PDB file of C-alpha atoms in Angstrom:
ATOM      1  CA  MET A  20     106.584 128.010  94.165  1.00 45.00           C
ATOM      2  CA  THR A  21     110.257 127.135  93.813  1.00 51.00           C
ATOM      3  CA  ASP A  22     111.465 123.982  92.067  1.00 53.00           C
ATOM      4  CA  THR A  23     112.446 122.528  95.449  1.00 55.00           C
ATOM      5  CA  GLN A  24     108.971 123.203  96.884  1.00 56.00           C
ATOM      6  CA  ALA A  25     107.338 121.700  93.790  1.00 56.00           C
ATOM      7  CA  ASP A  26     109.571 118.613  93.992  1.00 65.00           C
ATOM      8  CA  THR A  27     108.821 118.235  97.713  1.00 67.00           C
ATOM      9  CA  LYS A  28     105.059 118.572  97.154  1.00 70.00           C
ATOM     10  CA  LYS A  29     105.266 115.964  94.373  1.00 72.00           C
ATOM     11  CA  LEU A  30     107.246 113.592  96.619  1.00 69.00           C
ATOM     12  CA  LYS A  31     104.744 113.977  99.462  1.00 72.00           C
ATOM     13  CA  ASN A  32     101.810 113.330  97.138  1.00 75.00           C
ATOM     14  CA  ASP A  33     103.627 110.326  95.661  1.00 77.00           C
ATOM     15  CA  LEU A  34     104.246 108.929  99.154  1.00 82.00           C
ATOM     16  CA  TRP A  35     100.550 108.801 100.030  1.00 85.00           C
ATOM     17  CA  LYS A  36      99.560 107.466  96.617  1.00 87.00           C
ATOM     18  CA  ARG A  37     102.187 104.711  96.785  1.00 89.00           C
ATOM     19  CA  MET A  38     101.371 103.816 100.386  1.00 91.00           C
ATOM     20  CA  ALA A  39      97.712 103.424  99.416  1.00 90.00           C
ATOM     21  CA  GLY A  40      98.810 100.847  96.828  1.00 92.00           C
ATOM     22  CA  SER A  41     101.145  98.990  99.171  1.00 93.00           C
ATOM     23  CA  PRO A  42     100.646 100.045 102.809  1.00 95.00           C
ATOM     24  CA  PHE A  43     103.355  97.874 104.350  1.00 96.00           C
ATOM     25  CA  LEU A  44     106.037  99.506 106.507  1.00 97.00           C
ATOM     26  CA  MET A  45     108.795  98.397 108.823  1.00 97.00           C
ATOM     27  CA  VAL A  46     108.095 100.022 112.188  1.00 98.00           C
ATOM     28  CA  GLY A  47     110.292 100.213 115.273  1.00 96.00           C
ATOM     29  CA  PRO A  48     111.231 102.415 118.205  1.00 96.00           C
ATOM     30  CA  ALA A  49     113.176 105.531 117.214  1.00 96.00           C
ATOM     31  CA  ASP A  50     115.770 104.776 119.876  1.00 94.00           C
ATOM     32  CA  GLY A  51     116.628 101.443 118.218  1.00 90.00           C
ATOM     33  CA  SER A  52     115.989  99.505 121.430  1.00 91.00           C
ATOM     34  CA  THR A  53     114.446  96.640 119.465  1.00 90.00           C
ATOM     35  CA  HIS A  54     114.139  95.550 115.848  1.00 93.00           C
ATOM     36  CA  SER A  55     111.521  96.944 113.513  1.00 96.00           C
ATOM     37  CA  GLU A  56     108.620  94.757 112.442  1.00 96.00           C
ATOM     38  CA  PRO A  57     106.357  94.764 109.384  1.00 96.00           C
ATOM     39  CA  LEU A  58     102.976  96.397 109.893  1.00 97.00           C
ATOM     40  CA  THR A  59     100.133  97.408 107.602  1.00 96.00           C
ATOM     41  CA  ALA A  60      99.288 101.103 107.701  1.00 97.00           C
ATOM     42  CA  GLN A  61      95.664 102.160 107.753  1.00 96.00           C
ATOM     43  CA  LEU A  62      95.445 105.449 105.865  1.00 93.00           C
ATOM     44  CA  ASP A  63      92.833 108.075 106.673  1.00 91.00           C
ATOM     45  CA  GLU A  64      92.433 110.663 103.894  1.00 85.00           C
ATOM     46  CA  ASP A  65      91.218 113.155 106.506  1.00 86.00           C
ATOM     47  CA  GLN A  66      94.448 112.865 108.519  1.00 85.00           C
ATOM     48  CA  VAL A  67      97.293 112.816 106.014  1.00 79.00           C
ATOM     49  CA  ASP A  68      99.982 113.472 108.631  1.00 85.00           C
ATOM     50  CA  THR A  69      98.925 110.423 110.634  1.00 92.00           C
ATOM     51  CA  LEU A  70      99.308 106.683 110.133  1.00 95.00           C
ATOM     52  CA  PHE A  71      97.257 104.127 112.021  1.00 97.00           C
ATOM     53  CA  PHE A  72      98.127 100.493 112.770  1.00 98.00           C
ATOM     54  CA  PHE A  73      95.956  97.830 114.357  1.00 98.00           C
ATOM     55  CA  ILE A  74      98.259  95.971 116.756  1.00 97.00           C
ATOM     56  CA  GLY A  75      97.998  93.686 119.752  1.00 96.00           C
ATOM     57  CA  ARG A  76      98.087  95.396 123.141  1.00 95.00           C
ATOM     58  CA  ASN A  77     101.156  93.289 123.968  1.00 93.00           C
ATOM     59  CA  ASN A  78     103.018  94.317 120.792  1.00 95.00           C
ATOM     60  CA  ARG A  79     106.572  95.472 121.538  1.00 93.00           C
ATOM     61  CA  ILE A  80     105.899  98.935 120.093  1.00 94.00           C
ATOM     62  CA  ALA A  81     102.544  99.482 121.839  1.00 93.00           C
ATOM     63  CA  ASN A  82     104.215 101.632 124.499  1.00 92.00           C
ATOM     64  CA  ALA A  83     106.789 103.384 122.314  1.00 94.00           C
ATOM     65  CA  SER A  84     106.448 107.150 122.215  1.00 95.00           C
ATOM     66  CA  GLU A  85     108.621 107.754 119.143  1.00 97.00           C
ATOM     67  CA  LEU A  86     108.827 105.498 116.102  1.00 98.00           C
ATOM     68  CA  MET A  87     110.864 105.227 112.911  1.00 97.00           C
ATOM     69  CA  LEU A  88     109.022 103.833 109.903  1.00 97.00           C
ATOM     70  CA  GLN A  89     110.529 102.670 106.607  1.00 96.00           C
ATOM     71  CA  PHE A  90     108.581 102.315 103.383  1.00 95.00           C
ATOM     72  CA  VAL A  91     109.576 100.846  99.996  1.00 92.00           C
ATOM     73  CA  SER A  92     107.082 101.056  97.159  1.00 88.00           C
ATOM     74  CA  LYS A  93     106.147  98.322  94.749  1.00 85.00           C
ATOM     75  CA  GLY A  94     108.832  98.259  92.065  1.00 80.00           C
ATOM     76  CA  HIS A  95     111.362  99.830  94.447  1.00 79.00           C
ATOM     77  CA  ALA A  96     111.071 103.264  92.827  1.00 79.00           C
ATOM     78  CA  PHE A  97     110.136 105.182  95.985  1.00 82.00           C
ATOM     79  CA  PHE A  98     111.611 105.049  99.491  1.00 87.00           C
ATOM     80  CA  ALA A  99     110.687 106.846 102.697  1.00 90.00           C
ATOM     81  CA  CYS A 100     111.977 107.010 106.240  1.00 93.00           C
ATOM     82  CA  LEU A 101     109.436 108.588 108.581  1.00 94.00           C
ATOM     83  CA  HIS A 102     109.680 109.704 112.198  1.00 95.00           C
ATOM     84  CA  GLY A 103     106.612 110.158 114.357  1.00 96.00           C
ATOM     85  CA  ASN A 104     105.131 110.365 117.801  1.00 97.00           C
ATOM     86  CA  ALA A 105     103.092 107.318 118.732  1.00 97.00           C
ATOM     87  CA  ARG A 106     100.325 106.492 121.158  1.00 97.00           C
ATOM     88  CA  VAL A 107      97.548 103.968 121.466  1.00 97.00           C
ATOM     89  CA  ASP A 108      94.317 105.777 120.580  1.00 95.00           C
ATOM     90  CA  ASN A 109      91.349 103.420 120.750  1.00 94.00           C
ATOM     91  CA  ASP A 110      88.872 106.010 119.526  1.00 95.00           C
ATOM     92  CA  ARG A 111      85.878 103.860 118.546  1.00 96.00           C
ATOM     93  CA  ALA A 112      84.864 106.133 115.656  1.00 97.00           C
ATOM     94  CA  GLN A 113      88.374 105.837 114.187  1.00 97.00           C
ATOM     95  CA  ILE A 114      88.398 102.067 114.673  1.00 97.00           C
ATOM     96  CA  ASP A 115      85.029 101.843 112.890  1.00 97.00           C
ATOM     97  CA  LYS A 116      86.309 104.024 110.042  1.00 97.00           C
ATOM     98  CA  LEU A 117      89.486 101.994 109.463  1.00 97.00           C
ATOM     99  CA  TRP A 118      88.168  98.483 110.180  1.00 96.00           C
ATOM    100  CA  ASN A 119      88.369  96.009 107.282  1.00 94.00           C
ATOM    101  CA  LYS A 120      88.373  92.272 106.557  1.00 93.00           C
ATOM    102  CA  GLN A 121      92.173  92.056 106.720  1.00 92.00           C
ATOM    103  CA  VAL A 122      92.206  93.485 110.249  1.00 94.00           C
ATOM    104  CA  GLU A 123      89.313  91.242 111.245  1.00 93.00           C
ATOM    105  CA  ALA A 124      91.412  88.196 110.302  1.00 93.00           C
ATOM    106  CA  TRP A 125      93.979  89.150 112.961  1.00 93.00           C
ATOM    107  CA  PHE A 126      91.467  89.975 115.679  1.00 95.00           C
ATOM    108  CA  PRO A 127      88.861  87.185 115.950  1.00 91.00           C
ATOM    109  CA  GLY A 128      87.023  89.097 118.690  1.00 94.00           C
ATOM    110  CA  GLY A 129      86.311  91.864 116.204  1.00 95.00           C
ATOM    111  CA  LYS A 130      86.336  95.507 117.203  1.00 96.00           C
ATOM    112  CA  ASP A 131      85.790  94.486 120.820  1.00 94.00           C
ATOM    113  CA  ASP A 132      88.729  92.044 120.902  1.00 95.00           C
ATOM    114  CA  PRO A 133      90.447  92.609 124.273  1.00 94.00           C
ATOM    115  CA  ASN A 134      93.862  92.457 122.587  1.00 94.00           C
ATOM    116  CA  LEU A 135      93.030  95.147 119.980  1.00 97.00           C
ATOM    117  CA  ALA A 136      94.922  98.430 120.052  1.00 97.00           C
ATOM    118  CA  LEU A 137      94.849 101.192 117.447  1.00 98.00           C
ATOM    119  CA  LEU A 138      98.314 102.721 117.285  1.00 98.00           C
ATOM    120  CA  ARG A 139      98.308 106.323 116.071  1.00 97.00           C
ATOM    121  CA  VAL A 140     101.558 107.735 114.655  1.00 97.00           C
ATOM    122  CA  ASP A 141     101.681 111.472 114.014  1.00 94.00           C
ATOM    123  CA  ILE A 142     104.449 112.028 111.453  1.00 92.00           C
ATOM    124  CA  ASP A 143     106.709 114.948 112.289  1.00 91.00           C
ATOM    125  CA  SER A 144     109.478 114.469 109.734  1.00 89.00           C
ATOM    126  CA  ALA A 145     110.286 112.379 106.700  1.00 88.00           C
ATOM    127  CA  GLU A 146     113.069 111.760 104.244  1.00 87.00           C
ATOM    128  CA  LEU A 147     111.866 110.683 100.804  1.00 83.00           C
ATOM    129  CA  TRP A 148     113.638 109.345  97.733  1.00 81.00           C
ATOM    130  CA  GLU A 149     112.193 108.773  94.301  1.00 75.00           C
ATOM    131  CA  THR A 150     114.196 106.980  91.633  1.00 74.00           C
ATOM    132  CA  ASP A 151     112.986 108.518  88.431  1.00 59.00           C
ATOM    133  CA  MET A 152     115.649 107.243  86.094  1.00 53.00           C
ATOM    134  CA  SER A 153     115.261 107.029  82.362  1.00 54.00           C
ATOM    135  CA  ILE A 154     115.665 103.702  80.581  1.00 52.00           C
ATOM    136  CA  ALA A 155     119.171 104.791  79.560  1.00 53.00           C
ATOM    137  CA  GLY A 156     120.008 105.534  83.203  1.00 52.00           C
ATOM    138  CA  MET A 157     118.785 102.116  84.337  1.00 52.00           C
ATOM    139  CA  VAL A 158     120.880 100.379  81.665  1.00 49.00           C
ATOM    140  CA  LYS A 159     123.941 102.379  82.766  1.00 48.00           C
ATOM    141  CA  MET A 160     123.326 101.405  86.384  1.00 49.00           C
ATOM    142  CA  LEU A 161     123.020  97.726  85.489  1.00 53.00           C
ATOM    143  CA  PHE A 162     126.183  97.702  83.395  1.00 56.00           C
ATOM    144  CA  GLY A 163     128.382 100.138  85.310  1.00 54.00           C
ATOM    145  CA  GLY A 164     128.006 103.326  83.251  1.00 52.00           C
ATOM    146  CA  THR A 165     128.042 106.859  84.632  1.00 53.00           C
ATOM    147  CA  ILE A 166     124.615 108.136  85.642  1.00 46.00           C
ATOM    148  CA  ARG A 167     123.975 111.834  84.948  1.00 50.00           C
ATOM    149  CA  SER A 168     122.273 113.976  87.595  1.00 54.00           C
ATOM    150  CA  ASP A 169     119.088 114.197  85.487  1.00 52.00           C
ATOM    151  CA  GLU A 170     118.827 110.385  85.667  1.00 49.00           C
ATOM    152  CA  GLU A 171     119.177 110.098  89.470  1.00 52.00           C
ATOM    153  CA  GLY A 172     115.701 110.973  90.730  1.00 56.00           C
ATOM    154  CA  HIS A 173     114.535 113.213  93.588  1.00 59.00           C
ATOM    155  CA  HIS A 174     115.298 113.506  97.284  1.00 57.00           C
ATOM    156  CA  ALA A 175     113.671 115.671  99.948  1.00 56.00           C
ATOM    157  CA  THR A 176     113.680 116.095 103.685  1.00 62.00           C
ATOM    158  CA  ILE A 177     110.389 117.448 104.981  1.00 58.00           C
ATOM    159  CA  THR A 178     108.892 118.309 108.363  1.00 64.00           C
ATOM    160  CA  THR A 179     105.351 117.275 107.512  1.00 63.00           C
ATOM    161  CA  THR A 180     103.734 114.834 105.139  1.00 57.00           C
ATOM    162  CA  ALA A 181     100.604 116.938 104.582  1.00 54.00           C
ATOM    163  CA  GLY A 182     100.045 117.843 100.923  1.00 52.00           C
TER     164      GLY A 182
END
């Protein structure tokens, strides 16, 4: 495995780990026809190239076929811009698997709420950034010093988010 492949694999693994800790993304149509909105991703360990979102059927992205999704981790050390194909997929088994108390708070009718839609986004590409600066690099950044390349972090463009 080359260094680039190893770095990319690490970035992809970091993305899923960080999203599990803070699953909030800005999501909007890839064509930019309307603003993005904050949504909470539901992660399924069995489908690592797919994000799920419980949304209202009347949500402005419910009928979008392509979405752009932006993620910033807690502590602002990891950033991702994801592109994916979207569709409403109200598979009852998937709804049952992903259902939780937070979702229930938004849909008082429960899993049978007539406004409930499970949006499935199959990720087809991603651009990831990890700021992995040393303490010295962070001090330089704060006070205007020169940051060496080994203090910058990692960047990768990938065509899948599967590990």
